[in-house]
Short mmCIF file of C-alpha atoms in Angstrom, two decimals:
data_model
loop_
_atom_site.label_atom_id
_atom_site.label_comp_id
_atom_site.label_asym_id
_atom_site.label_seq_id
_atom_site.Cartn_x
_atom_site.Cartn_y
_atom_site.Cartn_z
CA MET Z 1414 10.52 37.84 22.98
CA ILE Z 1415 8.09 35.80 25.14
CA LYS Z 1416 6.09 32.93 23.71
CA CYS Z 1417 2.50 32.50 24.92
CA LYS Z 1418 0.19 29.93 23.37
CA ASN Z 1419 2.38 29.82 20.26
CA LYS Z 1420 2.10 33.57 19.80
CA GLU Z 1421 5.01 35.93 20.29
CA VAL Z 1422 4.59 39.09 22.30
CA ASN Z 1423 7.16 41.87 22.31
CA LYS Z 1424 7.74 43.27 25.79
CA SER Z 1425 8.50 46.71 24.36
CA ASN Z 1426 4.98 46.89 22.93
CA ASN Z 1427 3.10 45.88 26.07
CA ASN Z 1428 1.20 49.16 26.14
CA LYS Z 1429 -0.92 47.44 23.48
CA LEU Z 1430 -1.14 44.05 25.16
CA VAL Z 1431 -4.43 43.10 26.81
CA VAL Z 1432 -4.99 39.77 28.56
CA ILE Z 1433 -8.43 38.32 29.22
CA LEU Z 1434 -8.48 35.93 32.18
CA TYR Z 1435 -11.45 33.57 32.08
CA SER Z 1436 -12.88 30.85 34.34
CA GLU Z 1437 -11.24 27.50 33.63
CA ALA Z 1438 -14.38 25.35 33.58
CA LYS Z 1439 -13.70 21.62 33.65
CA GLU Z 1440 -16.72 19.62 34.76
CA GLU Z 1441 -14.68 17.55 37.23
CA TYR Z 1442 -13.92 20.75 39.15
CA PHE Z 1443 -17.56 21.38 40.06
CA ALA Z 1444 -19.80 19.92 42.73
CA THR Z 1445 -22.72 19.45 40.32
CA HIS Z 1446 -23.45 19.66 36.61
CA GLU Z 1447 -25.65 22.69 37.28
CA VAL Z 1448 -22.75 24.62 38.80
CA TYR Z 1449 -20.61 23.69 35.80
CA LEU Z 1450 -23.23 25.12 33.42
CA THR Z 1451 -23.00 28.51 35.13
CA GLU Z 1452 -19.26 28.70 34.39
CA VAL Z 1453 -18.64 26.90 31.10
CA GLU Z 1454 -20.07 29.82 29.11
CA VAL Z 1455 -17.29 32.19 30.22
CA PHE Z 1456 -14.67 30.95 27.73
CA PRO Z 1457 -16.78 31.33 24.54
CA ARG Z 1458 -17.94 34.73 25.79
CA SER Z 1459 -14.31 35.74 26.37
CA LYS Z 1460 -13.48 34.89 22.75
CA ILE Z 1461 -16.21 37.29 21.61
CA VAL Z 1462 -14.97 40.05 23.94
CA LYS Z 1463 -11.46 39.48 22.54
CA LYS Z 1464 -12.62 40.41 19.03
CA TYR Z 1465 -14.11 43.69 20.25
CA ILE Z 1466 -10.94 44.68 22.10
CA GLU Z 1467 -8.83 43.83 19.05
CA LYS Z 1468 -10.96 46.22 16.99
CA LEU Z 1469 -9.61 49.00 19.22
CA GLY Z 1470 -6.06 48.19 18.17
CA TYR Z 1471 -4.91 46.02 21.07
CA LYS Z 1472 -3.11 42.69 20.98
CA VAL Z 1473 -5.28 40.30 23.04
CA ILE Z 1474 -4.39 36.99 24.68
CA LEU Z 1475 -6.80 34.62 26.43
CA LEU Z 1476 -5.56 32.82 29.54
CA PRO Z 1477 -7.37 30.58 32.06
CA GLY Z 1478 -7.62 31.86 35.62
CA ASN Z 1479 -5.03 29.66 37.30
CA PHE Z 1480 -1.58 29.72 38.89
CA ASP Z 1481 0.32 29.09 35.65
CA SER Z 1482 -1.34 32.07 34.00
CA ILE Z 1483 -0.32 34.36 36.86
CA LYS Z 1484 3.30 33.31 36.32
CA LYS Z 1485 2.97 34.16 32.62
CA LEU Z 1486 1.43 37.53 33.44
CA ASN Z 1487 4.33 38.34 35.74
CA ASN Z 1488 6.60 38.09 32.69
CA LEU Z 1489 4.25 39.65 30.17
CA LYS Z 1490 3.33 42.72 32.25
CA PRO Z 1491 0.35 43.58 30.01
CA PHE Z 1492 -1.23 47.00 29.67
CA ILE Z 1493 -4.37 45.70 31.36
CA VAL Z 1494 -6.08 42.44 32.37
CA PHE Z 1495 -9.82 41.93 31.90
CA ASN Z 1496 -10.73 39.75 34.87
CA LEU Z 1497 -13.61 37.49 33.82
CA VAL Z 1498 -12.80 34.78 36.37
CA ASP Z 1499 -15.77 33.72 38.51
CA SER Z 1500 -14.28 30.53 39.93
CA ILE Z 1501 -10.92 28.79 40.37
CA TYR Z 1502 -10.84 25.00 40.17
CA GLY Z 1503 -14.62 25.10 40.40
CA LYS Z 1504 -14.76 27.16 43.60
CA GLU Z 1505 -16.37 30.59 43.51
CA ASP Z 1506 -14.97 31.55 46.91
CA LEU Z 1507 -11.43 31.35 45.47
CA SER Z 1508 -12.10 34.03 42.82
CA PRO Z 1509 -10.70 36.87 45.01
CA LEU Z 1510 -7.28 35.20 44.62
CA ILE Z 1511 -7.09 36.57 41.07
CA PRO Z 1512 -7.08 40.28 42.00
CA ALA Z 1513 -4.81 39.44 44.95
CA ALA Z 1514 -2.25 37.84 42.61
CA LEU Z 1515 -2.53 40.69 40.10
CA GLU Z 1516 -1.91 43.21 42.88
CA LEU Z 1517 1.22 41.30 43.91
CA ILE Z 1518 2.69 41.36 40.42
CA LYS Z 1519 1.52 44.96 39.87
CA VAL Z 1520 -0.67 44.38 36.82
CA PRO Z 1521 -3.73 46.63 36.31
CA TYR Z 1522 -7.02 44.75 36.09
CA THR Z 1523 -10.73 45.35 35.63
CA GLY Z 1524 -13.39 44.90 38.27
CA ALA Z 1525 -13.51 44.54 42.01
CA SER Z 1526 -10.45 44.21 44.23
CA VAL Z 1527 -9.76 41.45 46.76
CA ASN Z 1528 -12.07 43.08 49.30
CA GLY Z 1529 -14.84 43.71 46.80
CA LEU Z 1530 -14.89 40.14 45.50
CA THR Z 1531 -14.64 38.70 49.01
CA ILE Z 1532 -17.72 40.67 50.03
CA ASN Z 1533 -19.50 39.67 46.82
CA GLN Z 1534 -18.88 35.98 47.48
CA ASN Z 1535 -20.84 36.17 50.73
CA LYS Z 1536 -24.49 37.16 50.36
CA TYR Z 1537 -24.93 37.44 54.13
CA LEU Z 1538 -22.00 39.84 54.51
CA THR Z 1539 -23.30 41.84 51.56
CA LYS Z 1540 -26.73 42.22 53.19
CA ILE Z 1541 -25.18 43.20 56.54
CA ILE Z 1542 -23.15 45.98 54.89
CA LEU Z 1543 -26.14 47.27 52.92
CA ARG Z 1544 -28.40 47.29 55.97
CA GLN Z 1545 -25.84 49.02 58.18
CA ASN Z 1546 -25.60 51.74 55.55
CA TYR Z 1547 -29.38 52.29 55.55
CA LEU Z 1548 -30.05 50.65 52.19
CA LYS Z 1549 -33.21 48.58 52.26
CA VAL Z 1550 -32.95 44.78 52.08
CA PRO Z 1551 -35.50 42.09 53.02
CA ASN Z 1552 -35.26 40.72 56.57
CA PHE Z 1553 -32.79 37.84 56.52
CA GLN Z 1554 -31.00 35.18 58.54
CA LEU Z 1555 -27.98 32.95 57.90
CA PHE Z 1556 -28.35 29.23 58.64
CA PHE Z 1557 -25.44 26.87 59.30
CA THR Z 1558 -27.70 23.87 60.04
CA GLU Z 1559 -31.36 23.04 59.44
CA ASN Z 1560 -32.10 22.97 63.19
CA GLU Z 1561 -31.29 26.54 64.21
CA LEU Z 1562 -33.96 28.72 65.77
CA ILE Z 1563 -35.78 30.99 63.34
CA ASP Z 1564 -35.45 34.73 63.88
CA ARG Z 1565 -38.85 35.90 65.14
CA ASN Z 1566 -38.66 38.92 62.82
CA LEU Z 1567 -38.82 36.72 59.72
CA GLN Z 1568 -42.23 36.35 58.13
CA PHE Z 1569 -43.27 33.66 55.67
CA PRO Z 1570 -43.05 33.20 52.75
CA LEU Z 1571 -39.26 32.95 52.82
CA ILE Z 1572 -36.79 32.31 50.02
CA LEU Z 1573 -33.63 30.23 50.51
CA LYS Z 1574 -30.38 30.96 48.65
CA LEU Z 1575 -26.95 29.38 48.74
CA ASN Z 1576 -24.83 31.93 50.57
CA GLN Z 1577 -21.69 31.56 48.44
CA SER Z 1578 -23.05 30.63 45.02
CA HIS Z 1579 -24.38 32.78 42.22
CA GLY Z 1580 -25.92 32.14 38.80
CA SER Z 1581 -29.42 31.45 40.19
CA LEU Z 1582 -28.19 28.05 41.36
CA GLU Z 1583 -31.01 26.11 43.12
CA ILE Z 1584 -33.46 28.96 42.65
CA ASN Z 1585 -36.86 27.53 41.68
CA GLN Z 1586 -40.39 27.27 43.07
CA ASP Z 1587 -39.11 24.99 45.85
CA SER Z 1588 -36.83 27.82 47.01
CA VAL Z 1589 -39.81 29.66 48.48
CA VAL Z 1590 -41.27 28.11 51.64
CA GLU Z 1591 -44.48 28.93 53.44
CA ASN Z 1592 -44.01 27.25 56.81
CA GLU Z 1593 -41.36 25.91 59.17
CA LYS Z 1594 -41.65 22.31 57.99
CA GLU Z 1595 -40.89 23.33 54.40
CA LEU Z 1596 -38.06 25.56 55.62
CA ARG Z 1597 -36.35 22.73 57.54
CA LYS Z 1598 -36.67 20.35 54.60
CA ARG Z 1599 -35.18 22.82 52.12
CA LEU Z 1600 -32.36 23.80 54.49
CA LYS Z 1601 -31.37 20.17 54.97
CA TYR Z 1602 -31.32 19.56 51.22
CA LEU Z 1603 -29.15 22.59 50.38
CA ILE Z 1604 -26.68 22.22 53.25
CA LEU Z 1605 -26.13 18.51 52.64
CA LYS Z 1606 -25.73 18.89 48.88
CA TYR Z 1607 -23.52 21.98 48.73
CA LYS Z 1608 -21.76 22.00 52.11
CA GLN Z 1609 -22.27 25.71 52.60
CA THR Z 1610 -24.39 28.11 54.60
CA VAL Z 1611 -27.83 29.19 53.41
CA LEU Z 1612 -29.24 32.71 53.39
CA VAL Z 1613 -32.96 32.85 54.23
CA GLU Z 1614 -34.82 36.08 53.52
CA GLU Z 1615 -38.37 37.30 53.21
CA TYR Z 1616 -39.82 36.90 49.74
CA ILE Z 1617 -40.80 40.30 48.32
CA THR Z 1618 -43.50 40.51 45.66
CA GLY Z 1619 -43.05 43.19 43.03
CA LYS Z 1620 -41.33 44.28 39.85
CA GLU Z 1621 -37.97 42.61 39.25
CA ILE Z 1622 -35.49 45.22 38.07
CA THR Z 1623 -31.96 44.59 36.86
CA ALA Z 1624 -29.86 47.75 37.12
CA LEU Z 1625 -26.40 48.28 35.69
CA MET Z 1626 -23.87 50.88 36.79
CA ILE Z 1627 -20.69 51.64 34.87
CA ASP Z 1628 -18.21 54.01 36.48
CA ASP Z 1629 -15.24 55.59 34.72
CA HIS Z 1630 -14.35 58.41 37.17
CA VAL Z 1631 -15.66 60.93 34.61
CA ASP Z 1632 -19.33 60.07 34.86
CA LYS Z 1633 -21.61 57.24 35.93
CA LEU Z 1634 -23.81 55.37 33.51
CA PHE Z 1635 -27.04 53.86 34.84
CA LEU Z 1636 -29.19 51.46 32.82
CA ALA Z 1637 -32.06 49.21 33.87
CA GLU Z 1638 -34.55 46.68 32.61
CA GLU Z 1639 -37.68 45.04 34.01
CA ARG Z 1640 -38.14 41.29 33.63
CA ILE Z 1641 -41.37 39.99 32.12
CA PHE Z 1642 -41.95 36.27 32.72
CA PHE Z 1643 -43.89 34.23 30.16
CA LYS Z 1644 -44.69 31.41 32.55
CA LYS Z 1645 -47.11 32.39 35.30
CA GLU Z 1646 -46.13 30.64 38.52
CA LYS Z 1647 -47.04 31.15 42.14
CA TYR Z 1648 -43.76 32.92 42.86
CA SER Z 1649 -42.09 35.13 40.30
CA LEU Z 1650 -38.42 34.10 40.23
CA PHE Z 1651 -35.43 34.51 37.95
CA GLY Z 1652 -34.50 30.89 38.63
CA PHE Z 1653 -31.97 28.45 37.23
CA GLU Z 1654 -34.29 27.20 34.46
CA VAL Z 1655 -35.03 30.76 33.37
CA ALA Z 1656 -31.37 31.78 33.43
CA TRP Z 1657 -29.78 28.68 31.88
CA GLY Z 1658 -32.51 26.66 30.19
CA ASP Z 1659 -32.73 26.13 26.42
CA VAL Z 1660 -36.22 27.65 26.20
CA GLU Z 1661 -36.70 31.43 26.40
CA LEU Z 1662 -38.91 31.95 29.45
CA TYR Z 1663 -38.79 35.71 29.89
CA ASP Z 1664 -38.40 39.03 28.13
CA VAL Z 1665 -37.29 42.44 29.33
CA LYS Z 1666 -38.28 46.04 28.77
CA LYS Z 1667 -36.39 49.24 29.50
CA TYR Z 1668 -36.93 50.70 32.93
CA ILE Z 1669 -36.18 54.31 33.84
CA LEU Z 1670 -34.49 54.67 37.22
CA ASN Z 1671 -35.36 57.70 39.31
CA LYS Z 1672 -32.72 59.89 40.94
CA LYS Z 1673 -33.17 58.30 44.39
CA ILE Z 1674 -32.55 54.76 43.13
CA LYS Z 1675 -29.50 55.93 41.15
CA THR Z 1676 -28.10 57.58 44.27
CA ASP Z 1677 -28.62 54.42 46.31
CA ILE Z 1678 -27.09 52.21 43.60
CA ALA Z 1679 -24.00 54.42 43.54
CA LYS Z 1680 -23.85 54.23 47.34
CA ALA Z 1681 -24.11 50.43 47.26
CA PHE Z 1682 -21.45 50.30 44.55
CA ASN Z 1683 -19.02 52.22 46.76
CA ILE Z 1684 -19.65 50.58 50.13
CA LEU Z 1685 -19.45 47.10 48.60
CA GLU Z 1686 -16.08 48.11 47.09
CA MET Z 1687 -17.10 47.43 43.51
CA LYS Z 1688 -15.08 48.80 40.60
CA ASP Z 1689 -15.75 49.69 36.96
CA TYR Z 1690 -19.12 47.97 36.53
CA ALA Z 1691 -21.70 46.13 38.61
CA ARG Z 1692 -25.23 44.74 38.38
CA PHE Z 1693 -27.99 45.05 40.98
CA GLU Z 1694 -31.12 42.95 41.29
CA ILE Z 1695 -33.84 45.11 42.83
CA ILE Z 1696 -37.47 44.40 43.73
CA ILE Z 1697 -39.96 47.27 43.75
CA ASP Z 1698 -43.11 46.42 45.69
CA LYS Z 1699 -46.65 47.69 45.09
CA TYR Z 1700 -46.04 50.64 47.44
CA GLY Z 1701 -43.00 51.81 45.50
CA LYS Z 1702 -40.51 50.62 48.13
CA TYR Z 1703 -37.43 49.04 46.63
CA TYR Z 1704 -35.17 46.37 48.07
CA PHE Z 1705 -31.64 45.38 47.10
CA ILE Z 1706 -31.87 41.64 46.46
CA ASP Z 1707 -28.58 40.58 44.89
CA PRO Z 1708 -25.71 42.95 44.02
CA ASN Z 1709 -23.14 41.46 41.62
CA ALA Z 1710 -19.54 42.65 41.30
CA ASN Z 1711 -17.91 41.77 37.96
CA PRO Z 1712 -21.16 40.59 36.36
CA ALA Z 1713 -20.97 38.68 33.06
CA PHE Z 1714 -19.16 41.00 30.63
CA GLY Z 1715 -20.03 40.77 26.98
CA PRO Z 1716 -21.83 42.43 24.05
CA TYR Z 1717 -25.38 41.90 22.84
CA GLY Z 1718 -25.84 38.34 21.62
CA THR Z 1719 -23.92 36.67 24.43
CA GLY Z 1720 -27.09 36.28 26.49
CA GLU Z 1721 -26.01 38.66 29.24
CA ALA Z 1722 -27.92 41.56 30.82
CA LEU Z 1723 -25.05 43.99 30.34
CA GLY Z 1724 -24.86 43.47 26.60
CA TYR Z 1725 -28.62 43.63 26.12
CA MET Z 1726 -29.00 46.86 28.10
CA LEU Z 1727 -26.23 48.52 26.07
CA TYR Z 1728 -27.92 47.39 22.86
CA ALA Z 1729 -31.36 48.60 24.00
CA ASN Z 1730 -29.89 52.02 24.72
CA ASN Z 1731 -27.83 52.24 21.51
CA ILE Z 1732 -24.53 52.24 23.39
CA PRO Z 1733 -21.67 50.53 21.53
CA PHE Z 1734 -19.91 47.81 23.50
CA GLU Z 1735 -16.58 49.24 22.31
CA LEU Z 1736 -17.38 52.49 24.10
CA ILE Z 1737 -17.78 50.64 27.39
CA ILE Z 1738 -14.48 48.84 26.83
CA LYS Z 1739 -12.80 52.23 26.33
CA LYS Z 1740 -14.40 53.62 29.48
CA ILE Z 1741 -13.29 50.65 31.57
CA ILE Z 1742 -9.73 50.74 30.24
CA ARG Z 1743 -9.52 54.47 31.02
CA ASN Z 1744 -10.91 53.84 34.51
CA VAL Z 1745 -8.47 51.04 35.28
CA ARG Z 1746 -5.43 52.92 34.03
CA ALA Z 1747 -6.41 55.96 36.14
CA ARG Z 1748 -6.94 53.77 39.22
CA PHE Z 1749 -3.57 52.05 38.93
CA LYS Z 1750 -1.61 55.12 37.81
CA ASN Z 1751 0.10 55.73 41.13
CA LYS Z 1752 0.39 52.13 42.33
#
């Protein structure tokens, strides 16, 4: 018998053992309080996911995404690990270490592999791969300092994004700049505060679509919603206040994806080395052209009521969350069958 968090797990019954790894969010780990807010919600969401998996007859254990947990997993050898880790010790760029460690100890897990998460942690690399595979993205440039020359192909207005951070961090009306002076000022602020590169891309006006793809090797499920913002501002943005504020600032409505967009989403899913499920932020302009804005491997996983796009889209389409859990488990077990 192996003891884990005061619960005993029988090794002989590990075909029913599921472990959920979650982000260990301690405020002292994070560069700012805002970054902490984007991660602290993972643990309570994981507890809700745990209840749904238990309904399917599995024994479920919650463990933080750290080195000690990997050592426990090496002994437990669970049936599957749900990887809900977005950061390690407050650093998003360390999250690919989780699938790397799980590969080493030969434990099946959900979501993107080392390569997929490494790509996902770099917006610039993501855009390069999409563009080289003929998927449309806004013109963009990566800045290491605020003094670099501006690519002559870039046209204002431009939007600035932290290259290795997600969760709409530092996305607000100040993120969009209309001239070089504003650009330099914003670059200096972001680089000094976060000590990372900044992706600058052309701001595209249009419908903001969130698309979800779930893949289980049998079929592909595509769902989408369009964001409707209550607050009319100069630039329509799904910013930090909208995403994490206490006041509800937007609503959504179902959006029907056409065959071409579905094909391109599936292509993006594959070339970015995503697995099981992924979310795509897409802008559709007034001419019907669509641009991939922000693909997300391993997006927030949870049922309706946890405040996540995945759960809401399942609810809006009358798809039980338990069904998606079953699909993902089947997908993972098939993927790791011969490893």
